[in-house]
Coordinates of C-alpha atoms in Angstrom, one line a residue:
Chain U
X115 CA 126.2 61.7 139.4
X116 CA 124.5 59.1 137.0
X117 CA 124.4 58.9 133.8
X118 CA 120.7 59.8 133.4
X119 CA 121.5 62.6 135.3
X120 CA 123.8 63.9 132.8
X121 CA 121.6 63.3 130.2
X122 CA 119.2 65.2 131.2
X123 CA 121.3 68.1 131.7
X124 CA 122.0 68.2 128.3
X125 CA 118.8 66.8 126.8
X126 CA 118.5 70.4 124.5
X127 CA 121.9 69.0 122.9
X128 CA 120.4 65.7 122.1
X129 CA 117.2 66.6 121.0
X130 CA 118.5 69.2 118.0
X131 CA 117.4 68.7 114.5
X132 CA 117.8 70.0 111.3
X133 CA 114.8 71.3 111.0
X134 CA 115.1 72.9 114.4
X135 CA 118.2 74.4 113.3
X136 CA 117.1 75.4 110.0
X137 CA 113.8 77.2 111.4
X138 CA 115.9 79.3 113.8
X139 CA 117.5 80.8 110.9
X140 CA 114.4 81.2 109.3
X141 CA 113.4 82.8 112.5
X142 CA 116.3 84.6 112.9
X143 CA 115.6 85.5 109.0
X144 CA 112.3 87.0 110.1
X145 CA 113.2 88.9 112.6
X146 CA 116.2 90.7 110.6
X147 CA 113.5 91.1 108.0
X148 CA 111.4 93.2 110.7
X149 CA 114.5 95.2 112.2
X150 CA 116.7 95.5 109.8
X151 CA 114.3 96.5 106.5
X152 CA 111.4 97.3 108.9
X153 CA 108.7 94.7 106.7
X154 CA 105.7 94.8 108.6
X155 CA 108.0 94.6 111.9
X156 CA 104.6 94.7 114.7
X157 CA 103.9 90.9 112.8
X158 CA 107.0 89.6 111.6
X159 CA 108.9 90.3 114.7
X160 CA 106.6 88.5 117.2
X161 CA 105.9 85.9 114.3
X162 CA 110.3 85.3 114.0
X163 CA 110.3 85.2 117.9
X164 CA 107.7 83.0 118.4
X165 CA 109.2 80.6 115.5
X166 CA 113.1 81.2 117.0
X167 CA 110.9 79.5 120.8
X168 CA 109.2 77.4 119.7
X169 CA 111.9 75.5 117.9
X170 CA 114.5 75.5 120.8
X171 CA 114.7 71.6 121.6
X172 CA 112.4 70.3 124.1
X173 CA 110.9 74.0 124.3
X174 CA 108.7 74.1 127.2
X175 CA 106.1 76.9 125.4
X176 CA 104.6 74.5 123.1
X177 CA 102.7 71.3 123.8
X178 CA 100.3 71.0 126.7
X179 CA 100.1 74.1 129.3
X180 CA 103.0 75.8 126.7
X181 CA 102.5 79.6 126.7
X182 CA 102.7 79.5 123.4
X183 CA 99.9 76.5 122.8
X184 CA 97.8 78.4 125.4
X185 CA 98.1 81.2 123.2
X186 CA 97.2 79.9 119.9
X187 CA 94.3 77.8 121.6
X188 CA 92.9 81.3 123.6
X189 CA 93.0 83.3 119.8
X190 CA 93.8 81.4 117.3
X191 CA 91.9 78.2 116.8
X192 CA 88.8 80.2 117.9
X193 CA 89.3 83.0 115.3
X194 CA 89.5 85.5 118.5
X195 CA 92.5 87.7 117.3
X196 CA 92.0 88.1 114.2
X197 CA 88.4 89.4 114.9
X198 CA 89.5 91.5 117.2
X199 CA 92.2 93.5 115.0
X200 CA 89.6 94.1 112.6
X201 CA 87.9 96.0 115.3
X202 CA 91.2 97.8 116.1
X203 CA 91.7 98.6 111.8
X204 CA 88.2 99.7 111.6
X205 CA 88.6 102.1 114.3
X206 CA 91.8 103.4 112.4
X207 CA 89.9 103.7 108.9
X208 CA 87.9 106.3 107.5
X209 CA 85.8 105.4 105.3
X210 CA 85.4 109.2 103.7
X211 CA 86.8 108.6 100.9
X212 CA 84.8 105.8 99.6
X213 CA 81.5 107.7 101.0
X214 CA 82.4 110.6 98.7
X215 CA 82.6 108.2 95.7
X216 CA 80.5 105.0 96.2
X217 CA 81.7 104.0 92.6
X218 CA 85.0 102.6 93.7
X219 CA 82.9 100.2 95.6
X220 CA 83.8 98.3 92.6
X221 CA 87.5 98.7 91.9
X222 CA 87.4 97.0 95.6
X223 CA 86.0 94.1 93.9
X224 CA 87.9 93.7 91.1
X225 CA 90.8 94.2 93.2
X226 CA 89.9 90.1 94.6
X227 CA 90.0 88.6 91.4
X228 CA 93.2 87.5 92.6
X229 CA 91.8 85.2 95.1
X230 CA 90.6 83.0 92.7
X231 CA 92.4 82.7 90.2
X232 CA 95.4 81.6 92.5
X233 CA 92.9 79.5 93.6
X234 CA 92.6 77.6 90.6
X235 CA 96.8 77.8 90.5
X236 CA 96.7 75.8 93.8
X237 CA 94.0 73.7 92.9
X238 CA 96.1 73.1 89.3
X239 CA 99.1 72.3 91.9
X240 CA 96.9 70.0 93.3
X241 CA 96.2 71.3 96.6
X242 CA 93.0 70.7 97.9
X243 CA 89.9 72.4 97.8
X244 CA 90.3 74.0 101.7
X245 CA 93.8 74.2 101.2
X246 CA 93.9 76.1 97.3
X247 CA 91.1 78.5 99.1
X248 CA 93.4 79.0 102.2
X249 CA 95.9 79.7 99.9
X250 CA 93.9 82.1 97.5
X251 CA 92.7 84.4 100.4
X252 CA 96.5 85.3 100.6
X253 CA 95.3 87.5 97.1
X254 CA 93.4 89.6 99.8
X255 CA 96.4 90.9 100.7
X256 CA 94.8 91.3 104.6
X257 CA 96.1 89.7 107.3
X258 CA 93.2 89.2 109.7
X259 CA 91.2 87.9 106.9
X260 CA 94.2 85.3 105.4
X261 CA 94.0 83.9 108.9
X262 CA 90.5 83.9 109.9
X263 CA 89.6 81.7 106.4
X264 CA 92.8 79.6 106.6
X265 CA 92.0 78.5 109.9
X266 CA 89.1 77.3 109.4
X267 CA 89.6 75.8 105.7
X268 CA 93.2 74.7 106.3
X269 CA 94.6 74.9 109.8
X270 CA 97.8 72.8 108.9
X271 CA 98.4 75.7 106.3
X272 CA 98.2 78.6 108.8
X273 CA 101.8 79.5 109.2
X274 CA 103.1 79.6 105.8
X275 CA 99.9 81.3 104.8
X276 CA 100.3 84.0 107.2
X277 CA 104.2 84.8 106.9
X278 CA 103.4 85.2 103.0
X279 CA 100.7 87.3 103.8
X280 CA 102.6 89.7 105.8
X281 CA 106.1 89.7 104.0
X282 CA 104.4 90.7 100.9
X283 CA 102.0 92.8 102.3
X284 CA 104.9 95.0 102.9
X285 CA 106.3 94.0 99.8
X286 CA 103.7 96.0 98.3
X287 CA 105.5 99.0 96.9
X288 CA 107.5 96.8 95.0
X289 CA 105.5 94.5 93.7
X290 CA 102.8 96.6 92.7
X291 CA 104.6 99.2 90.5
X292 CA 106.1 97.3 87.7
X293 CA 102.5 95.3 87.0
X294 CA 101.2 98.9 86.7
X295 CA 103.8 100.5 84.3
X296 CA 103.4 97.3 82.3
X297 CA 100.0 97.3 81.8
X298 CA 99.6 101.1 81.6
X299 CA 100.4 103.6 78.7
X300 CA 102.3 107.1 79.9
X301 CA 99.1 109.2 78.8
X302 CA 97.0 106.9 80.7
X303 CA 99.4 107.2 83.8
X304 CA 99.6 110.8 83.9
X305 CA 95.5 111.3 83.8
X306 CA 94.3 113.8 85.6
X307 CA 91.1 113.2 87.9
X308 CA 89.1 116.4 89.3
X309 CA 88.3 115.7 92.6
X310 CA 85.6 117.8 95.0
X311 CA 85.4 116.9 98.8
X312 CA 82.0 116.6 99.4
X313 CA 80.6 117.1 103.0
X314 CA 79.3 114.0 105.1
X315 CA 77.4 114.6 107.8
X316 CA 77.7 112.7 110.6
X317 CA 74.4 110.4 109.8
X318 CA 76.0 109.4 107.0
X319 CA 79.4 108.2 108.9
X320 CA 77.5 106.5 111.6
X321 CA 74.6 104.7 109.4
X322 CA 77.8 103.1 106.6
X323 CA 79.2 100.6 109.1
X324 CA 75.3 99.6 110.3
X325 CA 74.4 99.7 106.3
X326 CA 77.4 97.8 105.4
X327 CA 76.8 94.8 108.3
X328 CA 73.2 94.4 107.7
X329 CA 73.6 94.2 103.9
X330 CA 76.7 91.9 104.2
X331 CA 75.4 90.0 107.1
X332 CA 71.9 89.1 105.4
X333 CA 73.6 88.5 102.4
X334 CA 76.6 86.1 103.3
X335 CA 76.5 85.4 106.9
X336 CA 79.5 83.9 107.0
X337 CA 81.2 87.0 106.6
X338 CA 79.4 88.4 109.5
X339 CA 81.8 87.9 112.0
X340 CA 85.1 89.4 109.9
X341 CA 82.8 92.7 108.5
X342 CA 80.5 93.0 112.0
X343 CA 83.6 93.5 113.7
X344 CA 85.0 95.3 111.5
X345 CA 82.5 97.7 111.0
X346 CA 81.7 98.2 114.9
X347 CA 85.3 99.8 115.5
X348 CA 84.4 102.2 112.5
X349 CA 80.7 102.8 114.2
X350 CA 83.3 103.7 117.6
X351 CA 85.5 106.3 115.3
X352 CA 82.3 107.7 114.0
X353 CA 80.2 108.0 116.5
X354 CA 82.4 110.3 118.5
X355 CA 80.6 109.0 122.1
X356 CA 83.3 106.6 122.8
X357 CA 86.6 107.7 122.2
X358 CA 87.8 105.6 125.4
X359 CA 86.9 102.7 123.5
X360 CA 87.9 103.9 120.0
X361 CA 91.3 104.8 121.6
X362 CA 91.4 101.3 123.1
X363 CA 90.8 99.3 120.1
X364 CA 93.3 100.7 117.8
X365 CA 96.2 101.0 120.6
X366 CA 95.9 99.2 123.3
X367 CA 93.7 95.9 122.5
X368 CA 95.3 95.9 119.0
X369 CA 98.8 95.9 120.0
X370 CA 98.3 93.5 122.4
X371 CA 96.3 90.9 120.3
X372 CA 99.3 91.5 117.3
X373 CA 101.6 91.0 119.6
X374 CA 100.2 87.7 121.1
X375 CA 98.8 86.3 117.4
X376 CA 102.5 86.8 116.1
X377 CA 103.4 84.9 118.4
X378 CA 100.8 82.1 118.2
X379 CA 101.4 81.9 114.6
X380 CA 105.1 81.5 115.0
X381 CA 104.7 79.0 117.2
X382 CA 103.1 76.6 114.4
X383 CA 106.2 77.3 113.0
X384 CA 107.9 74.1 113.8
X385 CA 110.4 72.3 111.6
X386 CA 108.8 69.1 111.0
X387 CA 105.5 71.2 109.4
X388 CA 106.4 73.8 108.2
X389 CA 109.9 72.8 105.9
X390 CA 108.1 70.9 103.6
X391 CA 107.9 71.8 99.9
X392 CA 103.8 73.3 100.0
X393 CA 105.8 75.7 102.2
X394 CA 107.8 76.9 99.1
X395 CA 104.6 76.4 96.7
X396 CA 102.5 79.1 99.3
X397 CA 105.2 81.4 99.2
X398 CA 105.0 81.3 95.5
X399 CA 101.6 81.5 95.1
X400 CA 101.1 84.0 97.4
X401 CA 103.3 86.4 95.2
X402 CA 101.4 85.2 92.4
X403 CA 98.0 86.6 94.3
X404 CA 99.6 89.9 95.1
X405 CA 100.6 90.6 90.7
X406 CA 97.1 89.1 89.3
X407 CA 95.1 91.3 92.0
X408 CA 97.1 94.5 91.0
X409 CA 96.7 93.5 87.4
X410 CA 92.8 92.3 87.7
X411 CA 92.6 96.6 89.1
X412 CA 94.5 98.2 86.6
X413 CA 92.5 96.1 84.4
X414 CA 89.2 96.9 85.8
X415 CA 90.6 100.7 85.8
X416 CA 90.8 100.4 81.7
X417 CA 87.6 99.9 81.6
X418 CA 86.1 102.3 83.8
X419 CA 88.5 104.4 82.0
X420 CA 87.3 103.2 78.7
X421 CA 83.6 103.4 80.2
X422 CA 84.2 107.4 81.4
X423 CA 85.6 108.2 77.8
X424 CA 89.0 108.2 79.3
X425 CA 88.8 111.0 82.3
X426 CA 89.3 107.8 84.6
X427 CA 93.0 107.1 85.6
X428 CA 93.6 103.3 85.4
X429 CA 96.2 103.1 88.3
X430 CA 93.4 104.0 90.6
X431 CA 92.0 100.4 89.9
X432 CA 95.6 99.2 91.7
X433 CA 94.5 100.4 94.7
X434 CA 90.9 98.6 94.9
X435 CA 92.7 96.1 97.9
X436 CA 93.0 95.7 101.2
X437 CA 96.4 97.2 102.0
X438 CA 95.2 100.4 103.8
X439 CA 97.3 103.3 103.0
X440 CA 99.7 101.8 101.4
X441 CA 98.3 100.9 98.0
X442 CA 97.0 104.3 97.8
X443 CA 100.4 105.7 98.2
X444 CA 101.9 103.6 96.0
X445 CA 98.9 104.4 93.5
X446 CA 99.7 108.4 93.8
X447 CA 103.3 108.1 93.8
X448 CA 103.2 106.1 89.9
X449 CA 100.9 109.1 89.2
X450 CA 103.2 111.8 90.1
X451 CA 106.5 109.7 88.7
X452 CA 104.7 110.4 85.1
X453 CA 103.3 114.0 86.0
X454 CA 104.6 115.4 89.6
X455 CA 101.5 117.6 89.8
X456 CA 98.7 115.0 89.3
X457 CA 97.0 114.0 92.5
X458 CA 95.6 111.2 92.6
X459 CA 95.8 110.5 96.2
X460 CA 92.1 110.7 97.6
X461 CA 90.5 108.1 94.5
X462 CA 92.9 105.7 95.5
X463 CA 92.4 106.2 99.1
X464 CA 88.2 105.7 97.9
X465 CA 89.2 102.5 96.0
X466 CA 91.3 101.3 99.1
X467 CA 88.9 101.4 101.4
X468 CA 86.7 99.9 99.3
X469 CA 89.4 97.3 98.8
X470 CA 89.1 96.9 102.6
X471 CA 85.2 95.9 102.4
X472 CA 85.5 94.1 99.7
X473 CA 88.6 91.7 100.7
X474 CA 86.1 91.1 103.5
X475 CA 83.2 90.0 101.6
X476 CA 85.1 87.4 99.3
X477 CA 86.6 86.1 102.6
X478 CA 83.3 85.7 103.9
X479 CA 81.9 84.5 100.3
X480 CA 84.9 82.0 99.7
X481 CA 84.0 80.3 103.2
X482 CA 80.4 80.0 102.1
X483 CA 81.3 78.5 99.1
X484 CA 84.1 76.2 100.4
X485 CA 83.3 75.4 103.7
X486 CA 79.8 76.3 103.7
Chain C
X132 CA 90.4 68.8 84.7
X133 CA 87.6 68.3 87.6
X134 CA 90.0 71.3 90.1
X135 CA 90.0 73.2 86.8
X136 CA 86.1 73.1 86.4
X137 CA 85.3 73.1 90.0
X138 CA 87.9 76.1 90.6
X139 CA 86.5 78.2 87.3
X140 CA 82.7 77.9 88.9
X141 CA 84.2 79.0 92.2
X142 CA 85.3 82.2 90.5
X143 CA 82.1 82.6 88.5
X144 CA 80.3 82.3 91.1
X145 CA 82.6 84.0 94.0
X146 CA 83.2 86.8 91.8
X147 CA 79.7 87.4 90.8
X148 CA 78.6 87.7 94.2
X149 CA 81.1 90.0 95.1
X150 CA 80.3 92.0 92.8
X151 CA 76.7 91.6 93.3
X152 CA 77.1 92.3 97.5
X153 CA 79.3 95.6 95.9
X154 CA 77.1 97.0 93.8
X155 CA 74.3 96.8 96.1
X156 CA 76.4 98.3 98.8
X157 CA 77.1 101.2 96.3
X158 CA 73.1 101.5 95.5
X159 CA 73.0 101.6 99.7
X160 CA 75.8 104.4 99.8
X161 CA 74.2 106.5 96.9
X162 CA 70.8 105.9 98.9
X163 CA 72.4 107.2 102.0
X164 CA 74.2 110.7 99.9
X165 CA 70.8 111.5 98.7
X166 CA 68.8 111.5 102.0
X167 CA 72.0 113.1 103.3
X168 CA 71.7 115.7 100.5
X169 CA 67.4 115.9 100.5
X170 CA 67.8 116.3 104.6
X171 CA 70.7 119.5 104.1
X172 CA 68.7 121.1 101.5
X173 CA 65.5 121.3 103.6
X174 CA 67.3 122.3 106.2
X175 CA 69.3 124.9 104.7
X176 CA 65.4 125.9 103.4
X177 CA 64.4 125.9 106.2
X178 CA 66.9 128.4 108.1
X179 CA 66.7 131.1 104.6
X180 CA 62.9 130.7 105.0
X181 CA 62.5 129.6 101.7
X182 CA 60.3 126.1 100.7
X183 CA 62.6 123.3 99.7
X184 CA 60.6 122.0 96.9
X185 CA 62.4 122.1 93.3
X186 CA 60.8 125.2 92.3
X187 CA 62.6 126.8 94.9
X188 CA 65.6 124.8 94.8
X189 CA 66.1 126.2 91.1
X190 CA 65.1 129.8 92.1
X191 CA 67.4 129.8 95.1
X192 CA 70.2 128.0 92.4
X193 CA 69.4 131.0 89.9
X194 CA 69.4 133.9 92.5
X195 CA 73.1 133.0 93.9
X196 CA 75.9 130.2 94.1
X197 CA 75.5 128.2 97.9
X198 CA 77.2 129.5 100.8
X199 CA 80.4 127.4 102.0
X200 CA 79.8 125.9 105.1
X201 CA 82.6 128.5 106.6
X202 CA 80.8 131.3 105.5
X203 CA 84.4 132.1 104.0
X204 CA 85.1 132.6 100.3
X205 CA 88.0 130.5 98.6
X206 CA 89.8 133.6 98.4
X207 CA 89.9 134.3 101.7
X208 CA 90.4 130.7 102.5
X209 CA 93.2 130.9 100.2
X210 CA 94.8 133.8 102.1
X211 CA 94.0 132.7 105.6
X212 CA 96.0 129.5 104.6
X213 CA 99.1 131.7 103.1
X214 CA 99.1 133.5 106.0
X215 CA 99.3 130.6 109.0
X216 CA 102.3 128.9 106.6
X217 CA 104.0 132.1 106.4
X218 CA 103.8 133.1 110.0
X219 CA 104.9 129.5 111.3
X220 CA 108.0 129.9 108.4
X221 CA 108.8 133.2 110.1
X222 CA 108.4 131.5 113.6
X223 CA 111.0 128.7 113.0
X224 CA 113.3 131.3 111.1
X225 CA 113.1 133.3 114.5
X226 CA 113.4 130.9 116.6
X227 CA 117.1 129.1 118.3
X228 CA 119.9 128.0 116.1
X229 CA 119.0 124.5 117.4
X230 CA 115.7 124.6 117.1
X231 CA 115.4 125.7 112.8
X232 CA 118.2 123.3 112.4
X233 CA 116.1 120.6 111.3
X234 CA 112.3 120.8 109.7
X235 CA 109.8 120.3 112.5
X236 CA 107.7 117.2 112.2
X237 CA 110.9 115.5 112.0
X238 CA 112.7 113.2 114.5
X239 CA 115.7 115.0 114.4
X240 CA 113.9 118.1 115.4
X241 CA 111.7 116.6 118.1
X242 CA 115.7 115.5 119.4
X243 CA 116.2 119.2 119.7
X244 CA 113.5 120.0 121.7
X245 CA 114.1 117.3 124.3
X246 CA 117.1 118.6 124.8
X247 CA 116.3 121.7 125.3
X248 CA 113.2 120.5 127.5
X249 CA 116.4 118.9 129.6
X250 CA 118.7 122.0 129.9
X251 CA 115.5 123.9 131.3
X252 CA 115.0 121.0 134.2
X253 CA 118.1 121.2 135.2
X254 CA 118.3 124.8 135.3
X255 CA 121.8 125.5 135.0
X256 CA 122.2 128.8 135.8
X257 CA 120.8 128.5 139.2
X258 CA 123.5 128.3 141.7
X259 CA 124.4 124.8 142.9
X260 CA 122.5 123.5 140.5

């Protein structure tokens, strides 16, 4: 047996870094993240596998004709998956809520004042202009979206963009809470909202996501593709003529497309690009989004409560983002911590799926203005 | 001090229009209620045989409170919806040992009934079985 021979057989031995070695345990990290505390585990599992392959030496999924590569090529750098889980979330939402009460329309918006003004952090940092945007969309606290502008404004910055996204997307009920005792008062936590369903015909269901994509579309066309798809799985839901399809894209086609994006994306997870100290800078800034977006509500909630001559509970303003129910929950659970009997539950759910749109439209909006 | 200018007009401006695109989809939703409302009110007109113009909308407002949709009142919404929580209470309080054990909706119940949905395949009182 030669020498060469040998080598070969243990060319993995040879060829292991640090880096390799350190992203397997960040890997590893992820994917104990995802069992162990169950943090978005659909994502971060796929994402921690997909990191743990890709940095095995000489790993034969990446590079050329990789199954990993072929992945990210096939979904990624085309902006396929993440359009096609907004057709999967749209056919999950409903948009009642936010029908019943078109004025949270603009607790949505507030809610993406933490785009930019971690924007201006990274910029401050001295990130560039693609790369601080990249970096801000994490404040829209959507996954989809974070990817779908950061690969296209900053492809380099994917990973690290997207595993902040996701860890403190379900990192939400912690973060959010302590922002919204601080800036809150107990009277103004424990205000009570009336609240009276009122009936939407079916019209009404089916014409929002047509209304919505020809407003936003006309408007800011490079939204178009994140809110048109978007909006056609919630045109499926309401329509009630396809439920093989509506079934489809929020089972079958989205848990396939999260399961092969995670995987994409933790693939880019390679040693040499991703343990760098921007890494640690994203992370941080990406926390940053998630506090000055909660803040920039609860803010915005002050005034509509100052505004309705205080009959408007400011913690609903919390909710105006894209986290879909989650910020709601949160939102109703402060509410009942200060008065167990206040139910708050359905105007948050109206200013989260508003927060849904919205995060939508400054994506769109940020990529006209960036890359546009 | 150039980032900090270019990233504040970013904001100005990505904010605004935001806001903007909101604010008119909020004008396009309030647009939508009130044909929405305008088409039920005609039609409701329509089926008491009554004209839907605001004359009539006032008289038919003065005369007596709408109808629900159910034809129900609240009350007897109310005790319709006592009653079906009552009678599944009673149901589960009836039912096996094994099955009231836990709260149903709950993983530890629907553990229960798999179970039991196993002893019944196997049938074990048949003979041989």
């Amino acid at each position: 047996m030669s020498g060469e021979s040998i080598d070969q057989l243990f060319a993995g031995l040879s060829n292991v870094t640090w880096q390799s070695l350190v992203m397997l345990l960040v890997g590893g990290a992820l994917i104990y993240l995802a069992i162990a505390r169950e943090y978005e585990p659909l994502l971060l599992l796929p994402i921690g596998a997909g990191a743990i392959l890709a940095n095995l030496p000489l790993s034969p999924l990446v590079g050329e004709g990789g199954m990993l590569t072929v992945l990210y090529d096939v979904g990624v750098a085309n902006e396929l998956f993440p359009l096609l889980i907004f057709v999967g979330i749209g056919a999950m939402t409903d948009f009642g809520p936010l029908l019943e009460n078109p004025k949270m329309v603009l607790l949505g918006a507030a809610g993406q004042f933490g785009i930019f003004l971690t924007l201006i952090l990274a910029l401050l940092l001295g990130f560039s202009r693609e790369e601080a945007a990249s970096i801000g969309i994490i404040g829209a606290i959507d996954g989809p979206t974070s990817i779908y502008v950061s690969g296209i404004l900053a492809p380099h910055l994917l990973a690290p963009i997207t595993v902040a996204a996701y860890s403190y997307m379900s990192l939400v009920p912690i973060i959010m809470p302590p922002v919204m005792r601080l800036l809150t008062t107990k009277r103004e936590r424990a205000i009570r909202m009336t609240y009276s369903q009122r009936p939407l015909s079916r019209r009404t269901r089916v014409l929002f996501p047509i209304v919505v994509t020809i407003v936003v579309g006309v408007l800011v066309p490079f939204a178009t593709p994140l809110i048109g798809c978007l909006m056609l799985g919630n045109l499926m839901r309401e329509s009630g003529v396809v439920e093989r399809l509506t079934h489809a894209a929020s089972n079958e086609i989205a848990n396939v497309v999260t399961l092969f994006l995670g995987l994409a994306i933790g693939s880019t997870m390679q040693g040499t690009a991703f343990l760098l100290p921007s890494t640690l800078a994203i992370l941080g800034l990406g926390l940053v989004a998630f506090v000055l977006d909660t803040a920039a509500g609860v803010l915005f909630g002050k005034l509509m409560n100052v505004v309705s001559g205080g009959r408007f509970n400011p913690l609903i303003g919390a909710a105006g983002i894209s986290a879909f129910p989650m910020a709601a929950r949160v939102v109703q659970k402060e509410a009942a911590r200060e008065d167990f009997s206040n139910f708050v539950l359905m105007h948050a759910m109206g200013a989260n799926a508003a927060g849904q749109v919205a995060s939508v439209v400054a994506g769109g909006v940020l990529l006209a203005l960036v890359a546009g | 001090m150039d980032n900090l200018g270019f990233g504040l007009w970013l904001t100005a401006l990505g904010m605004g229009t935001v806001f903007l695109l909101l604010v008119l989809l909020m004008v396009a939703l309030r647009v939508i209620a009130w044909t929405d409302r305008r088409g039920r009110r005609a039609r409701d007109a329509a089926a008491s045989g009554t004209p839907a113009g605001p004359a009539a909308r006032g008289a038919a407002g003065d005369a007596a409170p709408a109808e629900p949709p159910s034809g129900l009142t609240d009350d007897e919404v109310a005790a319709i919806a006592i009653a079906v929580v009552t009678h599944a209470r009673v149901r589960r309080l009836q039912a096996a040992p094994a099955m009231r054990e836990h709260e149903p909706g709950s993983h530890l119940f629907a553990n229960r009934w798999v179970g039991i949905g196993r002893g019944y395949q196997q049938q074990p009182w048949r003979r041989g079985a």
